[in-house]
Coordinates of C-alpha atoms and ligand atoms in Angstrom, one line a residue:
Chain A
X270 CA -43.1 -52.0 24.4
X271 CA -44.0 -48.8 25.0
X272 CA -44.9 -45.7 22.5
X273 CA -45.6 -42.3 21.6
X274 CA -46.8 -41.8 18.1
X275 CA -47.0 -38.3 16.5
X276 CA -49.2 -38.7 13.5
X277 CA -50.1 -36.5 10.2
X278 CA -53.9 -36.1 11.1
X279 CA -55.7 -34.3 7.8
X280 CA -59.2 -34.7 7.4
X281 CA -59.0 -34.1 3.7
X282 CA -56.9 -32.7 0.9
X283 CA -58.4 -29.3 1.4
X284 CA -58.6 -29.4 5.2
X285 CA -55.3 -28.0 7.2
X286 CA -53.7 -31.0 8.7
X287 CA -51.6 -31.4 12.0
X288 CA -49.4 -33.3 14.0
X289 CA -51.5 -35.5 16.7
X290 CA -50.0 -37.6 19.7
X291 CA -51.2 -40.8 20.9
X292 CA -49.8 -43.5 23.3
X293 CA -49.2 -47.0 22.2
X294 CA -49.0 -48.9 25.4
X295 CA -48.9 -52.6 24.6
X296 CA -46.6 -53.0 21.3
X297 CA -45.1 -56.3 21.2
X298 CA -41.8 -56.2 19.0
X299 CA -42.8 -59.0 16.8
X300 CA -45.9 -56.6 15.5
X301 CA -45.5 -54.9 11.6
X302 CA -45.8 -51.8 12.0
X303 CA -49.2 -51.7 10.2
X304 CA -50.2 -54.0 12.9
X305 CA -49.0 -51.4 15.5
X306 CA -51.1 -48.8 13.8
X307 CA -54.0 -51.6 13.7
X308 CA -53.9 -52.0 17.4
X309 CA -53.9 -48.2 18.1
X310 CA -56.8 -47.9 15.6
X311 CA -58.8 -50.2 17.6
X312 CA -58.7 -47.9 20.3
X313 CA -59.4 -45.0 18.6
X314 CA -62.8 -46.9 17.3
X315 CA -63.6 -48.0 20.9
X316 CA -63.2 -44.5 22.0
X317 CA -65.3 -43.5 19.5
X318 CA -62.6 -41.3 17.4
X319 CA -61.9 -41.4 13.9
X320 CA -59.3 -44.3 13.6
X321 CA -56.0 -42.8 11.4
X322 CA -55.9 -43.4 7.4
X323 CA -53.2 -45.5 5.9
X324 CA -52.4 -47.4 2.9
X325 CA -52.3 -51.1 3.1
X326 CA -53.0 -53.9 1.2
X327 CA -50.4 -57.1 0.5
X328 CA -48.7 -56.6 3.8
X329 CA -46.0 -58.8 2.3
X330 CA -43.8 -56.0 0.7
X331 CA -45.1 -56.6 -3.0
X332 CA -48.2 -54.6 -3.6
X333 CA -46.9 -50.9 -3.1
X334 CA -49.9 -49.6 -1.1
X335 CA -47.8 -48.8 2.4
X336 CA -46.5 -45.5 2.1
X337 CA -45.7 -44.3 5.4
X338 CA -42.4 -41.5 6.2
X339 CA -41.5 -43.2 9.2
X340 CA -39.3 -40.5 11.3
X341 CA -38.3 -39.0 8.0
X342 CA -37.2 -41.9 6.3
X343 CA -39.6 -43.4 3.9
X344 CA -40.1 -46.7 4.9
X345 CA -38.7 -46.1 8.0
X346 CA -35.4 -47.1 9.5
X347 CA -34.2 -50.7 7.9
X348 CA -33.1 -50.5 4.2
X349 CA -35.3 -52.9 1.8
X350 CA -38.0 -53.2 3.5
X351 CA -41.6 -52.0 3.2
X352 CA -43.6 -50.1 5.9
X353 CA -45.7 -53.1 6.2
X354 CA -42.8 -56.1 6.5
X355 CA -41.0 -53.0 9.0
X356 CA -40.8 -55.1 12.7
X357 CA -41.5 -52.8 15.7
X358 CA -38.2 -54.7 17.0
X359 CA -36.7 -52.4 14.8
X360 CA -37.6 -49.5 17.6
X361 CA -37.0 -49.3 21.1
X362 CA -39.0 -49.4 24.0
X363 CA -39.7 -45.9 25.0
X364 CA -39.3 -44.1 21.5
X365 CA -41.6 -41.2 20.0
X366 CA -42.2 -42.2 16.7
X367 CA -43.3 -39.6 13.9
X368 CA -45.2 -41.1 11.0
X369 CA -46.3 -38.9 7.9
X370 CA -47.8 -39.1 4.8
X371 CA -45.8 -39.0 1.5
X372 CA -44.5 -35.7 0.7
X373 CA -44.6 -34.3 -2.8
X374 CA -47.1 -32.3 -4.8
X375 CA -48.2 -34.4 -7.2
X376 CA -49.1 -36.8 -4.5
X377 CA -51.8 -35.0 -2.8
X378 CA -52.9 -36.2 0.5
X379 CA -56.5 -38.2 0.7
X380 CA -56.9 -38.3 4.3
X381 CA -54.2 -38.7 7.0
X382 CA -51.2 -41.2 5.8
X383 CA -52.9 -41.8 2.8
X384 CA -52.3 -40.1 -0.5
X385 CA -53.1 -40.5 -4.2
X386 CA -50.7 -42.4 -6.6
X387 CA -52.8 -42.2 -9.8
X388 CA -50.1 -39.8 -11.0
X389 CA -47.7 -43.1 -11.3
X390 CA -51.0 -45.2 -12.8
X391 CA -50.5 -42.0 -15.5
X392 CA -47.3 -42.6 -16.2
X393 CA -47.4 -46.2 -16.7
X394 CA -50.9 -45.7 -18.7
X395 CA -48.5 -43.0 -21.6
X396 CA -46.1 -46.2 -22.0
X397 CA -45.5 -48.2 -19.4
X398 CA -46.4 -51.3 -21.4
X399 CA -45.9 -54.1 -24.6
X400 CA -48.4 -54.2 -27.3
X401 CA -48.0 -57.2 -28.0
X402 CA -50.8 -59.8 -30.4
X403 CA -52.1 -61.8 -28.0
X404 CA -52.7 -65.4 -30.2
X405 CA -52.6 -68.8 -28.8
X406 CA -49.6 -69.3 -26.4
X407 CA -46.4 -68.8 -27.9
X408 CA -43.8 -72.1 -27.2
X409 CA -41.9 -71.5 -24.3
X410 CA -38.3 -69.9 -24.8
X411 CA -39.5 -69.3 -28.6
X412 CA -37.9 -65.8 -27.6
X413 CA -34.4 -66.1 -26.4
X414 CA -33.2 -63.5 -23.7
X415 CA -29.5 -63.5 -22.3
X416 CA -29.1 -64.7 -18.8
X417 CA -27.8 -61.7 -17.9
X418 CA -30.9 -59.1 -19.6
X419 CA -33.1 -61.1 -17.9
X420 CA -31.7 -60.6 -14.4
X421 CA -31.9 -57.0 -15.3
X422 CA -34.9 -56.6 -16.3
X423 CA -35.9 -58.7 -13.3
X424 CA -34.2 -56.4 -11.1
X425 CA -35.4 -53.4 -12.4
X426 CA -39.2 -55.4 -12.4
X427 CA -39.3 -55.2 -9.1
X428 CA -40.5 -51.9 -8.8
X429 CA -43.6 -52.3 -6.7
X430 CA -44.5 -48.6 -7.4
X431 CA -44.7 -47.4 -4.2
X432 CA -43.5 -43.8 -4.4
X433 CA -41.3 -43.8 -1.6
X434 CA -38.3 -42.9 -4.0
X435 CA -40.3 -39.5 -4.5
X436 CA -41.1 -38.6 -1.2
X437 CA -37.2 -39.4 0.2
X438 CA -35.9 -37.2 -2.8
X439 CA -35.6 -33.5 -2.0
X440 CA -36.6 -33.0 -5.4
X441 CA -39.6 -34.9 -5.6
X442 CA -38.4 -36.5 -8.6
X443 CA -40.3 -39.6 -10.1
X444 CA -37.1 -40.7 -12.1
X445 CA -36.3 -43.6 -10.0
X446 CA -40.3 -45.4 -10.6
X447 CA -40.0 -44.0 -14.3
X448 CA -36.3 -45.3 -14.7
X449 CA -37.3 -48.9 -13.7
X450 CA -40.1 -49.3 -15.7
X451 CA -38.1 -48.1 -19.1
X452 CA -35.4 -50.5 -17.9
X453 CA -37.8 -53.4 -17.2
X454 CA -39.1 -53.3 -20.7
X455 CA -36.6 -52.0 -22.0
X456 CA -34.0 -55.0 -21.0
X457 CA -36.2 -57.5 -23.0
X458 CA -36.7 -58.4 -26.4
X459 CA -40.3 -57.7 -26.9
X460 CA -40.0 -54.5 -25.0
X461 CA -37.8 -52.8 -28.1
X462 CA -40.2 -52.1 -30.4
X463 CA -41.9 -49.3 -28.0
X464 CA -38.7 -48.2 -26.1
X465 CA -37.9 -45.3 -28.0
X466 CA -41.7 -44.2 -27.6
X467 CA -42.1 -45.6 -24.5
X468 CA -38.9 -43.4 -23.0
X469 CA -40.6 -39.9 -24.7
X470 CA -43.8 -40.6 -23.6
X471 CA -43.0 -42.2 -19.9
X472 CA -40.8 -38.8 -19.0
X473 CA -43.0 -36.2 -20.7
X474 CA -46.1 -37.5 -18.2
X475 CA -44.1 -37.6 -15.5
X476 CA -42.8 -33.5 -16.3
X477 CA -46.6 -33.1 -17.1
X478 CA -47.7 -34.8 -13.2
X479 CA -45.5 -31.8 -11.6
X480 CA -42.7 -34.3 -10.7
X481 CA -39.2 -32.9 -9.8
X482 CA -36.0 -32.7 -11.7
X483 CA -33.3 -35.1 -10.4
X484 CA -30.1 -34.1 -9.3
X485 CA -28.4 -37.2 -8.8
X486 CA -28.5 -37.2 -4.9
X487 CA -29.4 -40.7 -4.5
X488 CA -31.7 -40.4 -1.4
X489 CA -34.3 -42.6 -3.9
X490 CA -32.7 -45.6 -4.3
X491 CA -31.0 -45.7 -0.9
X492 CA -35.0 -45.4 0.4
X493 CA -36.4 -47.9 -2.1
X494 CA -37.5 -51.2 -0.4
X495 CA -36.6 -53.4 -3.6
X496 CA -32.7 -51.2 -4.2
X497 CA -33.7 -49.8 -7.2
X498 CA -30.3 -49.2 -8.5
X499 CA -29.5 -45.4 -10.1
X500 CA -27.8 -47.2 -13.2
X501 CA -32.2 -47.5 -14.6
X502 CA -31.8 -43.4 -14.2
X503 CA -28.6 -43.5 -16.6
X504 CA -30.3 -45.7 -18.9
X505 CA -33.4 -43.8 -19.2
X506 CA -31.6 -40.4 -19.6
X507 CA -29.7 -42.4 -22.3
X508 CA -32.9 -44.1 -24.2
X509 CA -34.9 -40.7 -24.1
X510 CA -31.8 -38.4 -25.3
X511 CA -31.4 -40.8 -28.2
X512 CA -35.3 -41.3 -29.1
X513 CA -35.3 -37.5 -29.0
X514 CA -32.3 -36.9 -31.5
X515 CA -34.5 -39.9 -33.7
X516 CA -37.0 -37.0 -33.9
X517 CA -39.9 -39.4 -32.1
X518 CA -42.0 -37.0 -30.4
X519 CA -44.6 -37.8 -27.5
X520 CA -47.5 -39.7 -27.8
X521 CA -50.4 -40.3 -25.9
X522 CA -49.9 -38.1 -22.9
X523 CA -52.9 -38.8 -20.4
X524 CA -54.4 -35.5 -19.0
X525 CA -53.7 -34.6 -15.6
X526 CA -56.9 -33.9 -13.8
X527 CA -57.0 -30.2 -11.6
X528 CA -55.9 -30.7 -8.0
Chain B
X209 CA -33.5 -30.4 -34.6
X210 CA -36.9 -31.3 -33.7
X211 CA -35.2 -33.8 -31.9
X212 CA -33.1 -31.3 -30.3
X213 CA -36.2 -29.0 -29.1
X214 CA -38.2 -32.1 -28.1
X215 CA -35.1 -33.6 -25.9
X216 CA -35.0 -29.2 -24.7
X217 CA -38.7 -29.7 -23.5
X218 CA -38.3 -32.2 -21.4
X219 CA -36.4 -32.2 -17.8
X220 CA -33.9 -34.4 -18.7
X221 CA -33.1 -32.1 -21.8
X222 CA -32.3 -29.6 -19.7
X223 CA -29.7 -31.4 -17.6
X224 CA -28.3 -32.5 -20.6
X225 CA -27.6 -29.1 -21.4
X226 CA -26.3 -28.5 -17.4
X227 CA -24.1 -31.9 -18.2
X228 CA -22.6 -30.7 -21.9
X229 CA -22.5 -27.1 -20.4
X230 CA -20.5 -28.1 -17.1
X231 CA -18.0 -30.2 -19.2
X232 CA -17.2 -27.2 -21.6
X233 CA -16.7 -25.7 -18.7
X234 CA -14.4 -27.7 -16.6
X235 CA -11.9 -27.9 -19.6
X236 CA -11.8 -24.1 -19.4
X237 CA -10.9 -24.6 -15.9
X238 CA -8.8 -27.3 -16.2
X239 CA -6.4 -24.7 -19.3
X240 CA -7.0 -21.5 -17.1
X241 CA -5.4 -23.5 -14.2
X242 CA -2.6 -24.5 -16.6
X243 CA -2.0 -21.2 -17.5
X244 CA -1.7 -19.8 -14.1
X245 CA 1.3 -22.1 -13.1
X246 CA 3.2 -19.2 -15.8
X247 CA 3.6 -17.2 -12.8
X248 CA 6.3 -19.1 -11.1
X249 CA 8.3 -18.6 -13.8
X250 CA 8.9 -14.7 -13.6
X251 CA 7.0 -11.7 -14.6
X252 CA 8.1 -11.8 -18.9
X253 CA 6.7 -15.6 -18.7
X254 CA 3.7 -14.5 -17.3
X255 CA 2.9 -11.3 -19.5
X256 CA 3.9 -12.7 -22.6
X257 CA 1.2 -15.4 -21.9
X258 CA -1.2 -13.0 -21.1
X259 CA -0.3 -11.4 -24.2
X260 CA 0.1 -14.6 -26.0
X261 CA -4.0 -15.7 -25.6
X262 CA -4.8 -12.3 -27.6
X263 CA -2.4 -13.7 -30.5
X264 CA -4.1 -17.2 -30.1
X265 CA -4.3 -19.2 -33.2
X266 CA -2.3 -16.7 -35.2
X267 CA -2.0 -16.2 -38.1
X268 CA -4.6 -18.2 -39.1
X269 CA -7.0 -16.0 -37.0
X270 CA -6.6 -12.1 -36.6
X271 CA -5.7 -10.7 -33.2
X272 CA -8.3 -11.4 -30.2
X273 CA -10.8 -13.1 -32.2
X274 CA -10.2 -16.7 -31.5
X275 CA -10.3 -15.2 -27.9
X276 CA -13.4 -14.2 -28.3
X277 CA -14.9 -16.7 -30.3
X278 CA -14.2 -18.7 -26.6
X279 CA -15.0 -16.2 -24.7
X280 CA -18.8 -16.3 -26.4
X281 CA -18.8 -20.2 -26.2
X282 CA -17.8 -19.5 -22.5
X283 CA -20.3 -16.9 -21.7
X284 CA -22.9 -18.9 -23.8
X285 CA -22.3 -22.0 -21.5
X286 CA -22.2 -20.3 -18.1
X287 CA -25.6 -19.0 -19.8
X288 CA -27.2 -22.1 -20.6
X289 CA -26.2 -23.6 -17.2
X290 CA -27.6 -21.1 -15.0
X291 CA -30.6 -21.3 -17.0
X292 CA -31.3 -25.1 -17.4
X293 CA -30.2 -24.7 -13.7
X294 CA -32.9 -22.1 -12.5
X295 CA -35.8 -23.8 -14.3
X296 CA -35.1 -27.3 -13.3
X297 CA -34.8 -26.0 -9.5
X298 CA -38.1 -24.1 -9.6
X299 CA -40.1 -27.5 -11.0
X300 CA -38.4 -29.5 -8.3
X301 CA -39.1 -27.2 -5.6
X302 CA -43.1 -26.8 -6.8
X303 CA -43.1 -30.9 -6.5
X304 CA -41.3 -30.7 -3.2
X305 CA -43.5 -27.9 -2.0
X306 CA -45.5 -29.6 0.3
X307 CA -47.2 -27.6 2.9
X308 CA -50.4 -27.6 4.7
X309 CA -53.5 -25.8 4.0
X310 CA -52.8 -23.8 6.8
X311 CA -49.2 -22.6 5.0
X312 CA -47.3 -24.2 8.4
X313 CA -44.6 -26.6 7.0
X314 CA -46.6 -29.9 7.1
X315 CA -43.6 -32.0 7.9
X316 CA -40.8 -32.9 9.9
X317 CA -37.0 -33.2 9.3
X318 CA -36.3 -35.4 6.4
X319 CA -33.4 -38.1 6.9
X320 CA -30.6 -37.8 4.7
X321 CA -28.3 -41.1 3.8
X322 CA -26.3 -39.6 1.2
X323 CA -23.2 -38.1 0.5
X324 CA -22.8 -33.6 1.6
X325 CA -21.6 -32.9 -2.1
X326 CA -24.8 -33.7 -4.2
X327 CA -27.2 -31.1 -1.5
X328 CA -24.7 -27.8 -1.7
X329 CA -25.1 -27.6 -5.7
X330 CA -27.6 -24.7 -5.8
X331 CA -25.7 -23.1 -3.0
X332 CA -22.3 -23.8 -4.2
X333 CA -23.2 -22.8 -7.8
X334 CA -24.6 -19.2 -6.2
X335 CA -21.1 -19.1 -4.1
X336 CA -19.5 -19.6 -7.8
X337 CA -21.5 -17.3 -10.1
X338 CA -20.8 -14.6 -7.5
X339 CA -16.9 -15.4 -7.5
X340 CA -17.0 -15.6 -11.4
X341 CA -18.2 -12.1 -11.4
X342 CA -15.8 -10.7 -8.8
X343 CA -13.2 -12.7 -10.3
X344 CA -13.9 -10.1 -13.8
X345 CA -14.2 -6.9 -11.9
X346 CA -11.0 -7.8 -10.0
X347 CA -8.5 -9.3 -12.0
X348 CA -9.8 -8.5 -15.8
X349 CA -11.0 -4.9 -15.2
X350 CA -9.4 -4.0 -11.5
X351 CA -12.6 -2.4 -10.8
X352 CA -12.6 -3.9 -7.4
X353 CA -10.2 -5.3 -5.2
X354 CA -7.1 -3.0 -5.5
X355 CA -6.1 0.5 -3.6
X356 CA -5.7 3.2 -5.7
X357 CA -3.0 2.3 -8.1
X358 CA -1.9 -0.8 -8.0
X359 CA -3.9 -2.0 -10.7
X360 CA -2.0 -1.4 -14.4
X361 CA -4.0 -1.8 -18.2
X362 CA -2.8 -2.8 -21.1
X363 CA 0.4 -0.4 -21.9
X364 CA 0.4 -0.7 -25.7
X365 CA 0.1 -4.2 -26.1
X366 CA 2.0 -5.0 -22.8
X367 CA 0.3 -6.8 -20.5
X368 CA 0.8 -6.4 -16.7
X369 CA -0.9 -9.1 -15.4
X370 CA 2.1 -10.5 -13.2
X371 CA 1.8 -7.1 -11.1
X372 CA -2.0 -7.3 -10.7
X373 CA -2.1 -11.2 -9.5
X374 CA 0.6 -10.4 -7.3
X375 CA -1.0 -7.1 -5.8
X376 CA -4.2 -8.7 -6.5
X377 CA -3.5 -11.8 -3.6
X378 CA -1.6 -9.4 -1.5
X379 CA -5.0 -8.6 -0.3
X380 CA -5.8 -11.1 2.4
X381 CA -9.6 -10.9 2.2
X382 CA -9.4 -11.4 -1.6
X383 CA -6.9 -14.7 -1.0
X384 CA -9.8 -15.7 1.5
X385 CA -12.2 -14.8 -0.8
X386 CA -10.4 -16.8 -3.3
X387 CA -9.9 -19.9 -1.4
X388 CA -13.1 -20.5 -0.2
X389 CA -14.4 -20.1 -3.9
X390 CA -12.6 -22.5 -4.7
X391 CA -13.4 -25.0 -2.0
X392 CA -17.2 -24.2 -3.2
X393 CA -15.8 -24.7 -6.8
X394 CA -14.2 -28.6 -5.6
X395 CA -17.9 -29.5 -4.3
X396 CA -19.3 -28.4 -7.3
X397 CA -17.2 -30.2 -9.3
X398 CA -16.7 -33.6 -7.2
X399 CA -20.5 -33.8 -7.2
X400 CA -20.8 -32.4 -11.0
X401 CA -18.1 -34.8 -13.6
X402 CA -19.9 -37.9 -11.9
X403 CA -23.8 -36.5 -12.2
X404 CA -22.7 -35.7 -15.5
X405 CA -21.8 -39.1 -17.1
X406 CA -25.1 -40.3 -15.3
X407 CA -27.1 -37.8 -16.8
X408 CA -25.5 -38.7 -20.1
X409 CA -26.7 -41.8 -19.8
X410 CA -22.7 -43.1 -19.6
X411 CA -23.2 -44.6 -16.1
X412 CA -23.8 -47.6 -13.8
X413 CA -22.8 -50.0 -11.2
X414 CA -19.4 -51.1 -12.6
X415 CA -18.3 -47.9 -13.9
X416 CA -19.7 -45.4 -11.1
X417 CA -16.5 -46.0 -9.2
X418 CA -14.4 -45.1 -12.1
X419 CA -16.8 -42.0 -12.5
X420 CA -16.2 -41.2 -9.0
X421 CA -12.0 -41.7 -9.4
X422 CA -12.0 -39.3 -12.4
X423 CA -14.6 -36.6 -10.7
X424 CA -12.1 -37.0 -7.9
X425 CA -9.1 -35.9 -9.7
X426 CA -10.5 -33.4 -12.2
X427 CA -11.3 -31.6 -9.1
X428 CA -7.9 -32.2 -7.1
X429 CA -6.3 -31.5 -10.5
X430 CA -8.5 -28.0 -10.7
X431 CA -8.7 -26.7 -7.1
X432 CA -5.4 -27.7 -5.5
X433 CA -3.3 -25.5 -8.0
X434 CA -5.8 -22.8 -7.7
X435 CA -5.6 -22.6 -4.2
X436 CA -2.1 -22.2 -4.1
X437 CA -1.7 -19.5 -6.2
X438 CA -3.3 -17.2 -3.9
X439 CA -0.7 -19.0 -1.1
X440 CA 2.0 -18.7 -2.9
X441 CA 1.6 -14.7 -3.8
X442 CA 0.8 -14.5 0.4
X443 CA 3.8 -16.3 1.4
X444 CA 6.0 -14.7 -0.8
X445 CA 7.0 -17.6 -2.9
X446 CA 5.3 -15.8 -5.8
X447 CA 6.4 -11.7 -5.5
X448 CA 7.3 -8.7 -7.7
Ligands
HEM652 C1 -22.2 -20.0 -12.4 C2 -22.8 -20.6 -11.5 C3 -23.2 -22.0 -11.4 C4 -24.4 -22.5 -11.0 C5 -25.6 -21.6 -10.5 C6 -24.4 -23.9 -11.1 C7 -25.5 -24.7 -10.7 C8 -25.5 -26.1 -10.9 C9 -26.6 -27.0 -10.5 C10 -27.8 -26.5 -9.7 C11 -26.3 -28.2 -10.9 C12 -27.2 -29.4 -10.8 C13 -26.7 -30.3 -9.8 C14 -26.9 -31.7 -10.2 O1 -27.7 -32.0 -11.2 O2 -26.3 -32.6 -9.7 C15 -25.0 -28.1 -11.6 C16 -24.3 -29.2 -12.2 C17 -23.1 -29.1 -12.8 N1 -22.3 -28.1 -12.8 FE1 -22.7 -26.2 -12.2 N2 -23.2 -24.3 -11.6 C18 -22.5 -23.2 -11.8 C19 -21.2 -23.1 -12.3 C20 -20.5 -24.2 -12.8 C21 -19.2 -24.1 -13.3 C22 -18.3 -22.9 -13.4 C23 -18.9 -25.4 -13.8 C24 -17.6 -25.9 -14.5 C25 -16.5 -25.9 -14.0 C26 -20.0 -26.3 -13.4 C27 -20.0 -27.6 -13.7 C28 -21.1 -28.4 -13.5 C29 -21.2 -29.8 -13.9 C30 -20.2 -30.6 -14.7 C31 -22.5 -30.2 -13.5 C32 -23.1 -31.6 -13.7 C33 -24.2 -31.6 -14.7 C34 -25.1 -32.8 -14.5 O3 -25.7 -32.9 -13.4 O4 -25.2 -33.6 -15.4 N3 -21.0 -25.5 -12.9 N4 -24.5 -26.8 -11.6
SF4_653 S1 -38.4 -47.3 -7.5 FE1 -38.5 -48.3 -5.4 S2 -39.2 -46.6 -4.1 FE2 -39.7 -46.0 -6.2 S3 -41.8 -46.7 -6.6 FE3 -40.4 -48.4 -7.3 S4 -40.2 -49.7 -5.5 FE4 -41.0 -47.8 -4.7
FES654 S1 -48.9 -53.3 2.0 FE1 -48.3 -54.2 0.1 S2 -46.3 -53.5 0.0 FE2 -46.8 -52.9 2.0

């Protein structure tokens, strides 16, 4: 196959960026797309260019690193699927293909494609989490959860924190990543004695990151590569209205370093 | 009430409000639609109703304050929406602002895969908030709206509000006016009841649907009679 790739090129955060166009002459369809960018990379080293920054690390769809808006669909075009497990069979011979970075303030861009989560790390770091006494290993199934909380919290676990939910939404809301990690923990037993606390603290880092208020749109979950469903949204909004009327206030907000 | 300021703090606090807010709302909409269908039965049906919603709750309340004791929960609402509205949108759009150094827009259209209704709420709510205020100059004060004379006050407790709907919609820009308000309105609300049981936390996969059914016919329930009315006066179905 045969490309034209228009890439975000940005030297650094504080450097304007532009659009840059290079060919892609010898894609074979059964390349990732990371792969595609590897090969073109390879190309720009042995021309002695500065090869294009991206996020990558797992290439198997479960670390989160990829983060590429992929002719203005995060991800790209196939629904579930990560930049990195994307096929170029997905495209067509011929095709100009835009990639960008993430697109939201409080994900500033590092270099090129590649921009900084730690805003998410934040967010998980205020309550994202189970204190739990770690003794000697518990028996299995001493704690009993239901079939069916399991599979939710399962579902809702699988939140590989990529950020592609905020860069789809034209809010740049964070309440799809937020939503599913209240939901994980908050589907299982050991996750309830935090989950008023954990909702309060989870939405009042992600206000304090800059995030985005939702409006319901959906563009989040129909972008997420693990269908992140809106119902964790719902159930969020309904653990943090009720923790608030408890009168627990936040805890343990982490301080947002200057931009 | 700490609770209550701590859940106001936070974003979702404030569509809480939007959510509560729009629901007082839509009931208002759902009785003023109600009371509108008076004017197919006659000019005294129609008056003595207008009349009637001064006298509401007699005798236990005097005359016009149960009126306004709704018409400050009313105002209070529209209040609180517009506001929860306007901050919400200037915190999403700092996060979505996302230009280059060089202040050129840094990116490319975005795809969209979702449905029309949920993108046209800022607009739609503008469209709205400017009708709601036209809507009061026209009909409540004829201020605007009306040639000279057509508009008639309160006559010593008579009310002739038959004679100003009907001269009111004679007017084919305000009936257009009117109309697309209320098509504006029907997005608003189609989108609205169903982000509002999510945003109460009342939602998810096996009851969106039903969410979806009722935001459906709360709106077809609000906007199809109110678009009518207006078609009716112009069509002469509806007349002095
Ligand atoms: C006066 C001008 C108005 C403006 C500027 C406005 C604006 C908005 C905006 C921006 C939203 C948020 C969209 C979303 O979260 O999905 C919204 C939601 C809503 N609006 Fe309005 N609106 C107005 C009037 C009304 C009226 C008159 C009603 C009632 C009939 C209404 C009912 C609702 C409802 C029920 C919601 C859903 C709340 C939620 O998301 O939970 N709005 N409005
Ligand atoms: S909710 Fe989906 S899109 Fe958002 S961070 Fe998690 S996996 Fe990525
Ligand atoms: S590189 Fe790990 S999810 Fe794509």
């Amino acid at each position: 196959m045969k490309l034209t790739l228009n890439v975000w090129r940005q030297k650094n955060g504080g450097a304007p960026g532009a659009f840059k166009t290079y060919e892609a002459p010898h894609v074979s369809p059964d390349m990732s797309f990371l792969e595609m960018l590897d090969v073109v990379n390879e190309d720009l080293i042995l021309r002695g260019e500065d090869p294009i920054a991206f996020d990558h690390d797992c290439r198997e769809g479960i670390c989160g690193m990829c983060s590429l808006m992929i002719n203005g669909a995060a991800h790209g075009p196939v629904r579930g699927v990560t930049a990195c497990q994307l096929h170029m069979r997905s495209f067509s011979d011929g095709d100009t293909i835009t990639i960008e970075p993430w697109r939201a303030a409080p994900f500033p861009i590092i270099k090129d494609l590649a921009t900084d989560r730690s805003a998410f790390d934040r967010i998980i770091q205020s309550g994202g989490f189970i204190s739990a006494s770690t003794g000697s290993a518990p028996d299995a199934n001493a704690v009993q959860v239901p079939k069916n909380f399991a599979d939710l919290a399962m579902d809702a676990a699988a939140c590989i924190g990529c950020g592609a939910c905020v860069a789809a939404c034209p809010n740049a809301s964070a309440m799809l990543f937020a939503g599913a990690k209240i939901a994980h923990l908050g589907f299982l037993p050991q996750g309830q004695a935090e989950r008023s606390q954990r909702a309060i603290n989870m939405v009042s880092q992600m206000d304090a990151e800059g995030f985005g208020s939702c409006t319901n749109i959906g563009e989040c979950s129909a972008v997420c590569p693990k269908e992140i469903s809106l119902d964790v949204i719902a159930r969020m909004n309904r653990d943090l209205i009720g923790a608030s009327l408890k009168g627990v206030e936040p805890t343990g907000v982490v301080a947002v370093p200057a931009k | 009430m700490t609770g209550v300021l701590t859940l106001y703090r936070s974003s979702i606090g404030k569509k809480v409000i939007m959510a509560v807010t729009g629901v007082v709302l839509v009931g208002f909409l759902i009785v003023h639609m109600y009371g509108n269908t008076k004017m197919f039965y006659g000019p005294q049906v129609f008056n003595d109703y207008a009349a009637g919603l001064r006298d509401l709750g007699h005798p236990i309340f005097g005359h016009e304050h149960l009126l306004w004791v709704m018409r400050v929960l009313l105002l209070a609402s529209v209040v609180g929406h517009i506001w929860s509205a306007t901050v919400l949108t200037m915190q999403s759009q700092k996060s979505a602002y996302a230009r280059g150094v060089t202040k050129v827009k840094r990116y490319e259209k975005k795809q969209r895969r979702t449905g029309y209704a949920a993108y046209t709420m800022r607009f739609g709510g503008v469209v709205i908030f400017l009708f709601i205020i036209f809507h009061l100059l026209n009909f409540t004060f004829g201020v605007a709206g009306y040639s000279a004379g057509e508009y008639i006050g309160e006559q010593g407790g008579v009310y002739n509000a038959y004679n100003n709907v009907v001269r009111g919609f004679s007017h084919p820009l305000v009936s257009g006016f009117y109309i697309l308000a209320m098509l504006a309105l029907g997005l608003h609300l189609f989108h609205g009841v169903w982000s509002a049981f999510q945003t109460l936390g009342l939602n998810n996969e096996k009851y969106t649907g039903t969410w979806r059914a009722v935001a459906m016919l709360v709106t077809a329930i609000i906007i199809l009679p109110n678009i009518f009315f207006p078609i009716a006066v112009m069509s002469g179905i509806v007349h002095l």
